[in-house]
Structures are given as structure tokens and as C-alpha cells.
XYZ file of C-alpha atoms in Angstrom:
470
model
C -74.005 5.660 271.816
C -77.636 4.517 273.105
C -80.989 6.050 272.554
C -80.659 7.863 276.490
C -76.950 9.294 275.364
C -78.756 10.491 271.701
C -81.364 12.321 273.409
C -79.223 14.286 275.983
C -76.828 15.088 273.204
C -80.120 16.903 270.858
C -80.913 19.072 273.345
C -79.123 22.240 273.926
C -78.206 21.993 277.606
C -77.101 18.232 276.893
C -75.160 19.885 273.740
C -73.384 22.523 275.552
C -72.402 20.233 278.395
C -70.817 17.888 275.500
C -68.836 20.885 273.947
C -67.500 21.723 277.464
C -66.333 18.407 277.833
C -64.702 18.324 274.266
C -62.976 22.181 275.292
C -61.556 20.670 278.482
C -60.438 17.384 276.735
C -58.635 19.491 273.915
C -57.046 21.548 276.833
C -55.769 18.562 278.995
C -54.279 17.150 275.897
C -52.572 20.776 274.857
C -51.168 20.955 278.125
C -49.655 17.519 278.405
C -48.143 17.967 275.072
C -44.978 19.796 276.036
C -44.028 16.959 278.357
C -43.652 15.118 275.166
C -40.484 17.322 274.357
C -38.886 18.632 277.707
C -36.596 16.698 279.722
C -35.613 17.612 283.288
C -32.327 18.980 282.349
C -33.759 22.019 280.934
C -34.052 23.165 283.968
C -30.126 23.254 284.068
C -30.189 25.376 280.889
C -32.653 28.018 282.630
C -30.511 28.679 285.135
C -27.538 29.134 283.028
C -30.260 31.803 280.982
C -30.368 33.350 284.589
C -26.999 34.306 285.727
C -25.581 34.759 282.011
C -28.022 36.364 280.671
C -29.799 37.932 283.053
C -27.685 38.447 286.276
C -24.158 38.704 285.009
C -25.020 41.296 282.088
C -26.189 44.153 284.712
C -23.900 43.136 287.660
C -20.450 42.899 285.972
C -20.189 46.122 284.984
C -21.883 47.955 288.241
C -19.467 45.708 289.873
C -15.947 46.841 288.167
C -17.113 50.433 288.112
C -18.354 50.362 292.028
C -14.844 48.460 292.909
C -12.503 50.321 290.715
C -13.849 53.566 289.499
C -11.764 52.549 285.960
C -14.679 53.077 283.616
C -12.265 51.547 280.703
C -11.830 48.262 282.575
C -15.686 47.458 282.061
C -14.859 46.848 277.966
C -12.029 44.689 278.912
C -13.417 42.819 281.450
C -16.828 42.299 278.932
C -14.510 41.900 276.534
C -12.953 38.660 277.856
C -16.334 37.230 278.946
C -17.221 37.624 274.753
C -14.104 36.214 273.622
C -14.650 33.223 276.179
C -18.005 32.696 274.152
C -15.933 32.525 271.060
C -14.588 28.991 272.018
C -18.194 27.188 271.133
C -16.623 25.574 267.989
C -14.011 23.958 270.313
C -16.660 22.696 272.833
C -18.339 21.381 269.662
C -15.645 19.387 268.244
C -14.569 17.757 271.576
C -18.139 16.748 272.080
C -18.609 14.990 268.533
C -14.725 13.566 268.226
C -14.388 12.488 272.050
C -18.035 12.329 273.425
C -17.538 14.147 276.265
C -20.872 15.975 276.124
C -21.715 15.118 279.842
C -18.107 15.788 280.941
C -18.331 19.409 278.745
C -21.601 20.093 280.412
C -20.623 19.507 284.340
C -16.899 21.441 283.267
C -18.697 24.362 281.873
C -21.214 24.793 284.982
C -17.962 24.567 287.455
C -15.748 26.985 285.535
C -18.567 29.404 285.249
C -19.065 28.506 289.229
C -15.460 28.939 289.927
C -14.787 32.042 288.016
C -18.028 33.768 290.002
C -16.904 32.757 293.628
C -13.352 34.173 292.728
C -13.984 37.565 291.156
C -14.920 39.435 294.473
C -11.631 38.379 295.548
C -9.532 39.700 293.098
C -10.659 43.500 291.628
C -7.445 43.991 288.810
C -8.033 44.394 285.544
C -6.006 40.938 284.328
C -7.607 38.429 286.602
C -10.986 39.783 286.293
C -10.229 39.773 282.433
C -8.720 35.971 282.920
C -12.068 35.161 284.705
C -14.363 36.544 282.626
C -12.994 34.905 280.087
C -12.838 31.369 281.992
C -16.668 32.625 282.855
C -17.550 33.030 278.809
C -15.969 29.657 277.736
C -18.002 27.720 280.336
C -21.234 29.345 279.415
C -20.165 28.432 275.863
C -19.387 24.998 276.743
C -22.657 24.241 278.267
C -24.979 26.486 275.254
C -22.714 24.247 272.844
C -23.533 20.767 274.264
C -27.045 21.620 275.320
C -27.950 21.720 271.852
C -26.047 18.881 270.831
C -27.884 16.846 273.641
C -31.218 17.531 271.667
C -29.783 16.711 267.997
C -27.534 14.040 268.694
C -29.408 12.021 271.173
C -33.394 12.110 269.573
C -34.591 11.446 266.787
C -34.161 14.233 263.548
C -37.880 14.286 263.683
C -38.083 15.685 267.261
C -35.105 18.364 266.939
C -37.127 21.171 266.091
C -39.564 21.213 269.216
C -37.257 19.883 271.693
C -34.951 22.983 270.590
C -37.849 25.141 270.804
C -38.569 24.631 274.407
C -35.103 24.500 275.587
C -34.475 27.926 274.110
C -37.763 28.662 275.781
C -36.428 27.549 279.346
C -33.273 29.827 278.584
C -35.127 32.881 277.728
C -37.245 32.392 280.902
C -34.860 32.025 282.793
C -33.049 35.372 281.636
C -36.355 37.206 282.503
C -36.318 35.927 285.808
C -32.237 36.692 286.216
C -32.836 40.335 284.922
C -35.650 40.860 287.920
C -33.579 39.146 290.497
C -30.123 41.522 289.204
C -32.063 44.307 290.403
C -32.374 43.187 294.513
C -28.512 42.566 293.993
C -27.024 45.732 292.666
C -26.111 47.227 295.801
C -24.359 44.469 296.855
C -22.191 42.840 294.436
C -20.551 40.412 296.310
C -23.773 38.967 297.517
C -24.946 38.795 293.888
C -22.060 36.667 292.506
C -22.442 34.161 295.232
C -25.765 33.882 295.275
C -25.097 33.129 291.279
C -22.378 30.827 291.864
C -25.074 28.669 294.257
C -27.890 29.081 292.115
C -25.597 26.796 289.704
C -25.585 24.116 291.851
C -29.175 22.951 291.153
C -28.043 22.577 287.564
C -25.829 19.908 288.224
C -28.182 18.021 290.095
C -30.739 18.290 287.106
C -28.079 17.497 284.661
C -27.018 14.627 287.125
C -30.946 13.408 286.816
C -31.874 13.898 283.204
C -29.030 13.892 280.758
C -28.945 11.088 278.192
C -25.927 8.680 278.984
C -26.088 7.556 275.653
C -26.931 8.478 271.866
C -29.610 6.787 270.358
C -28.630 4.304 267.839
C -29.756 5.817 264.280
C -27.860 4.381 261.262
C -26.831 8.060 260.596
C -25.378 8.795 264.257
C -21.764 9.357 262.795
C -22.987 12.183 260.728
C -24.959 13.711 263.062
C -23.363 17.357 262.974
C -23.236 17.732 259.226
C -26.771 16.290 258.797
C -27.939 19.010 261.786
C -26.121 21.900 259.875
C -27.663 20.951 256.564
C -31.298 19.880 257.497
C -32.278 21.867 260.226
C -34.910 24.764 258.702
C -32.907 27.556 260.189
C -36.060 30.073 259.576
C -38.191 27.822 261.596
C -35.824 27.785 264.479
C -35.612 31.641 264.512
C -39.167 31.920 265.200
C -38.074 31.109 268.835
C -36.952 33.611 271.288
C -33.140 34.233 271.755
C -31.481 36.782 274.300
C -29.507 39.554 272.894
C -26.312 39.089 275.292
C -23.850 41.903 274.858
C -25.501 42.634 271.538
C -24.629 39.671 269.817
C -26.914 37.053 270.555
C -24.079 34.780 271.395
C -25.748 32.016 273.082
C -28.424 30.574 270.795
C -27.109 27.294 268.527
C -23.499 28.846 269.433
C -21.792 25.995 268.091
C -23.000 27.099 264.577
C -20.566 30.105 265.371
C -18.602 26.415 263.346
C -16.111 28.639 261.677
C -15.653 25.904 259.048
C -17.948 28.332 257.059
C -15.070 30.292 256.626
C -14.016 28.519 254.322
C -16.606 29.939 252.198
C -15.721 33.500 252.810
C -14.352 33.897 249.298
C -17.121 33.006 247.718
C -19.782 34.899 249.499
C -18.001 38.411 249.970
C -19.121 39.382 246.302
C -23.250 40.452 245.638
C -26.206 40.760 247.978
C -24.808 37.646 250.715
C -21.692 39.560 251.201
C -23.493 43.162 251.573
C -25.538 41.668 254.213
C -22.861 40.254 256.088
C -21.422 43.561 256.249
C -24.514 44.948 257.354
C -24.972 42.621 259.741
C -21.104 43.406 261.146
C -21.460 46.792 261.259
C -24.675 46.305 263.534
C -22.967 44.177 265.743
C -20.253 46.217 266.174
C -21.804 49.233 266.680
C -23.679 48.285 269.564
C -21.297 46.172 271.189
C -19.825 48.697 273.590
C -23.531 49.676 274.603
C -24.137 46.253 276.045
C -21.134 46.103 277.226
C -21.614 49.514 279.555
C -25.784 49.715 279.485
C -25.999 49.433 283.412
C -23.494 51.546 284.408
C -24.062 54.150 281.510
C -27.900 54.235 282.143
C -27.081 54.763 285.844
C -24.239 57.630 285.032
C -25.366 59.535 282.508
C -29.244 59.058 282.569
C -30.032 58.805 285.953
C -31.851 55.524 285.493
C -31.274 53.289 288.866
C -29.757 49.368 288.238
C -33.203 48.355 289.524
C -35.028 50.231 286.969
C -32.998 49.175 284.155
C -32.951 45.355 284.707
C -36.904 45.830 285.679
C -37.368 47.912 282.530
C -35.048 45.222 280.583
C -36.852 42.038 281.777
C -40.158 43.630 280.938
C -39.137 44.626 277.262
C -37.648 40.424 276.837
C -41.239 39.187 277.820
C -43.239 41.493 276.035
C -41.038 41.256 273.009
C -41.752 37.530 272.571
C -44.831 38.528 270.638
C -42.694 40.165 268.343
C -40.908 36.573 267.079
C -44.210 35.605 265.530
C -44.967 39.323 264.463
C -41.155 39.454 262.913
C -41.958 36.139 260.985
C -45.619 37.368 259.646
C -44.122 40.648 258.349
C -40.802 38.719 256.453
C -43.500 36.518 254.976
C -45.825 39.395 253.801
C -43.070 42.289 253.102
C -40.107 40.302 252.396
C -37.018 39.800 255.181
C -35.057 42.844 253.516
C -37.843 45.247 254.373
C -38.754 43.817 258.021
C -34.633 44.452 258.151
C -34.397 47.710 257.377
C -37.491 48.685 259.310
C -35.888 47.413 262.457
C -32.492 48.821 261.966
C -34.820 52.192 261.919
C -35.951 51.215 265.299
C -32.929 50.546 266.753
C -31.376 53.951 265.319
C -34.487 55.731 266.601
C -33.862 54.230 270.028
C -29.931 54.869 269.984
C -30.680 58.451 268.518
C -32.720 59.296 272.031
C -29.583 58.450 273.790
C -27.720 60.785 271.810
C -29.429 63.794 271.845
C -30.042 64.021 275.176
C -26.640 65.332 275.353
C -26.926 68.260 273.368
C -30.770 69.088 273.502
C -32.668 70.729 277.108
C -34.781 67.288 277.411
C -35.184 64.894 279.864
C -32.328 62.511 280.062
C -34.167 59.876 282.430
C -37.411 59.618 280.340
C -34.969 59.588 276.817
C -33.101 56.821 278.316
C -35.528 54.643 279.084
C -37.586 55.027 276.151
C -34.326 54.826 273.585
C -33.339 51.298 275.329
C -36.591 49.839 275.186
C -36.597 50.544 271.632
C -33.224 49.212 271.444
C -34.385 45.751 273.302
C -37.680 45.616 271.063
C -35.737 45.899 267.479
C -34.311 42.651 268.440
C -36.935 40.137 267.752
C -37.434 41.686 264.250
C -33.897 41.481 263.041
C -33.336 38.485 264.853
C -36.421 37.069 262.302
C -35.240 39.272 259.191
C -31.659 38.252 259.471
C -31.855 34.915 260.257
C -34.507 34.127 257.226
C -32.202 36.996 254.439
C -29.381 34.464 255.776
C -31.414 31.248 254.516
C -32.510 33.716 251.018
C -29.143 34.975 250.263
C -26.580 32.338 251.050
C -24.725 30.701 247.667
C -23.363 28.224 249.688
C -25.690 25.751 252.096
C -27.572 26.979 254.829
C -25.219 25.695 257.520
C -22.465 27.067 256.156
C -24.208 30.470 255.700
C -25.390 30.479 259.347
C -21.803 29.729 260.309
C -20.717 33.011 258.579
C -23.792 35.122 260.232
C -23.238 33.946 263.368
C -19.206 34.319 263.305
C -19.664 38.092 261.886
C -22.103 38.802 264.676
C -19.343 37.066 267.380
C -16.236 38.902 265.849
C -17.962 41.936 265.538
C -19.061 42.211 269.159
C -15.904 41.245 270.435
C -14.110 43.926 268.212
C -16.866 46.282 269.446
C -16.442 45.711 272.771
C -12.921 45.975 273.237
C -12.976 49.554 271.599
C -15.703 50.546 274.035
C -13.013 51.107 276.373
C -10.701 53.843 275.406
C -13.591 55.564 273.455
C -15.856 55.832 276.278
C -12.326 56.848 278.886
C -11.538 59.660 276.128
C -15.106 60.957 274.679
C -17.467 59.774 277.396
C -20.920 58.068 277.271
C -21.729 60.142 273.860
C -19.525 57.751 272.593
C -21.536 54.897 272.997
C -24.300 55.595 271.357
C -22.760 57.691 268.389
C -20.545 54.725 267.719
C -23.929 52.276 267.651
C -25.856 55.360 265.688
C -22.489 55.235 263.088
C -22.606 51.394 262.778
C -26.629 51.377 262.285
C -26.363 53.597 259.824
C -23.807 51.640 257.657
C -25.671 48.729 257.961
C -28.910 50.420 257.011
C -27.215 51.544 253.983
C -25.510 48.578 253.233
C -28.960 46.998 253.703
C -30.428 48.567 250.442
C -31.609 46.185 247.581
C -31.261 42.821 249.767
C -35.019 42.205 249.154
C -35.472 38.454 247.706
C -37.546 38.495 244.285
C -40.427 36.188 246.246
C -40.546 36.465 249.703
C -40.909 33.088 251.685
C -43.197 33.281 254.587
C -41.430 32.470 257.876
C -43.207 30.045 259.886
C -45.066 32.379 262.611
C -44.139 29.701 265.153
C -44.190 26.112 266.242
C -47.647 24.286 265.928
C -49.723 25.020 268.889
C -49.687 21.746 270.696
C -45.087 22.476 270.813
C -46.154 25.908 272.536
C -43.566 29.336 271.494
C -39.915 30.215 273.085
C -38.083 34.074 274.247
C -31.898 41.200 274.057
């Protein structure tokens, strides 16, 4: 610095100008930073989120009821979709054993596109259920290898920021898909055709950006085992998840890896066993509602489907903030206590949906308010549930997380299928009644789960890494 520059720096005007330059430089550096972690094919995963987590949960139930008037069919068709998601461990194994990551990624999109195109032409329960199963399997294949593309093709110190941005793209896609679903509620066929067409750019993005060969690290052959052991699940829980049909099955779905079931006998007793039962009861109770919610809100609460999709999109976007809040609350008060608070919030939401059938209050207002409470409770449940898994599991965190995800997945499939006959014989009150029963059992089982010493959950990734997104 020469004498003239020193004079400028010491003057108030010069200091202000210098400070502004520094702030602008820091801002530019911050805006450039995500480029280190984002790959072009992340856009394909965003399109998957828009279709599988945004448009399909709204359009499929409405289409089934609109075309057939068979209310119970919704549960069976959506149950087939959830059952297809359980194929995730198969795709993870094939990817690792056959090195078929790219084939599974493109194949999953093609299967999903084919199922969407065929559905409008086959309005019968068996073809619809089969096609829905294929759509779920295709979705699971893409979601499974998407995370594997990060952890098997990049160094370990890049996993967390890359996965965080990957889930951010998917969550952003879900919000966009929910907004678009409102456009297609009056024309289901057009919605499905446009959804299939929207997946075509995903193939182009994948062909343009997917890695071809894994980086040659010395431990690449053991990458699957290392990932399950080394990833900080509590940190990853700070990134957003969508609650697809109540189960959140898409996030890190290859860790449904049912290999953790070999540890089942060791964990059923004690606090972790009670927590798994609590999580199972919660997922089981809400599964039927999340299969039927667009139809139920329209028929039982007089909420237009377009308003349902808009409310869901806005609530999911606002809920981004609650992931950070949930981590801070878990660190301060303990994950067990935050988990029970979130259960009570969700219980309140379903109570509002239930009491309108017996009290002279506005069904529309109560339905919307209850639905928002149900959605807003998910970030707290996600953060606290993942933290409890990490604290309470008597086995490795990877095996414990496998049991945690498997409990939600199996409960969601069972609860979805059971919703059909319940709604057929008992009507829409059965959806909120079953949810109240499941959440009540979950809350009772969750008592006494607080760990002796709460370990703070990271409130999110470092500022330069950004923040992701039922």
C-alpha cells in the first residue's frame, strides 16, 4: 500500500468504500461457493422431486376417484407405489455389484415415464396398481443411485455438502411440483403426459453430467460400508426431506438397506426398541391420510385441490426454516423432548381434522389449519427422530439408521393398504382417527427416551454450503 492509498484508507469515505468492496467480494465468494458442490445432473434429481413428491401425490388420488368413483382403490394403487419404493436395497446392491449406476439412473426415469404414459389408458385396479408399483420402483432406482453417485464418485470430505445440495434440488423440485399440480387437477391425463414429458430433460441432464467412472481411491471397493459407518446422520438430517405419503422414503433410500435387520433381536428391548415402535406407530398411523389427502380435503373438508397443492407447497417451503430450528431445539432441550413436542403438534393437526365431523365448526378452515400443522411438524420429527437413532442405537449408526428407515417404510406400506377398507366402511373420519391412534401410541412409547446428555445437532451446513428442503 503506497502513501496515497493509506490516506484514502484513513479517511471516513475511503474506509466506507473499502468496507463495501470487502463485503461485495465476500458476497461474490459466497455465491460462487455452491458451484464447487453442484453438478449439472442435480437438475435431473430436481425434476424427479417435482414429479414423484409434488405432482403424483396430488394427481393420482384425484384421478383414481375421478375416473372410477372407487374410493378404496386409492389405497391399493398408492400402496403399490410405496411397495415399489421398498425395492431400493435391490437397486443399491445391483449398482455396487454390477457397477450399473448409469443404467439404473436412466432406466429408473424410463420406467417412471412409461408408467405415467400408460396409466390414463388402463383405468382398472390391477393395471393401475402394477403401473404404480413400477413408478415407485423407478423412482427408488433413481433416488438410490443419485446418492451413490455422490459417495462413490467423490472424496469423503465432499459427501456432506454435495448430498446437502442434492437434497436441496430435490426439495425445491417438490415445491415447484406441488404448485404445478394445482394447474392439472382438472385434467389428470394432461398432467400425467406433461409429467412424463418433463422427465425427458432429466435424461439429457444425466447424459451430460453423470460421472462415468468412480475416482480411484484406495478404499473405493469398501465405499458402501464406509458410508454407512462414517456419515454423520445427525448432520445430514438438517437437510430437508419431503414426506412422501407419510414415510419420507426417498431420502437416502438405499439406507433402507435391510441388512440392518440382522441386528433386530439386539435392539428390540431397551429404549431404542421403544423408539422404533414409536416411529413405526407414527408412520403407520399417518400413511393412509397421506395416500388420500387430496381427495379427503376436497370431499370431506371442501378444500379445492388447487388450494391443497398451494397450501402444501407454501407449508413445505416455510418448513425449511424449521430444520434449523429443530436442530437447535434438540441440542438445547434434548431430541426426546423435541420429538414428543412434534408428536403433539401433529396430534393437534389431526384432532382438528377429526372433530369437525362431530362439532358445528367450519370444515374448510379446520381442514386447512390441521393440514398445515401436520406438515409443519415433519421437520421437527425428522431432526429429532434421526438424532434419537444416533444416540440410542446399540449397534452402528448405519445399521441403526437402516432399522429406522425400514420401520417407516414397512409401516407406511401396511398403513396405506389398510386405509382402503377403513375408508370404504367408515368413511373419511377413519383417516384422522387412525392417525390419532398411531400418534397417541407413538407419544406413549416415546416417554423416557431423553438421553442423559443432549448432544447438539448441527443447525445446518456451514454458510458457504447452503441449506436444503412433508
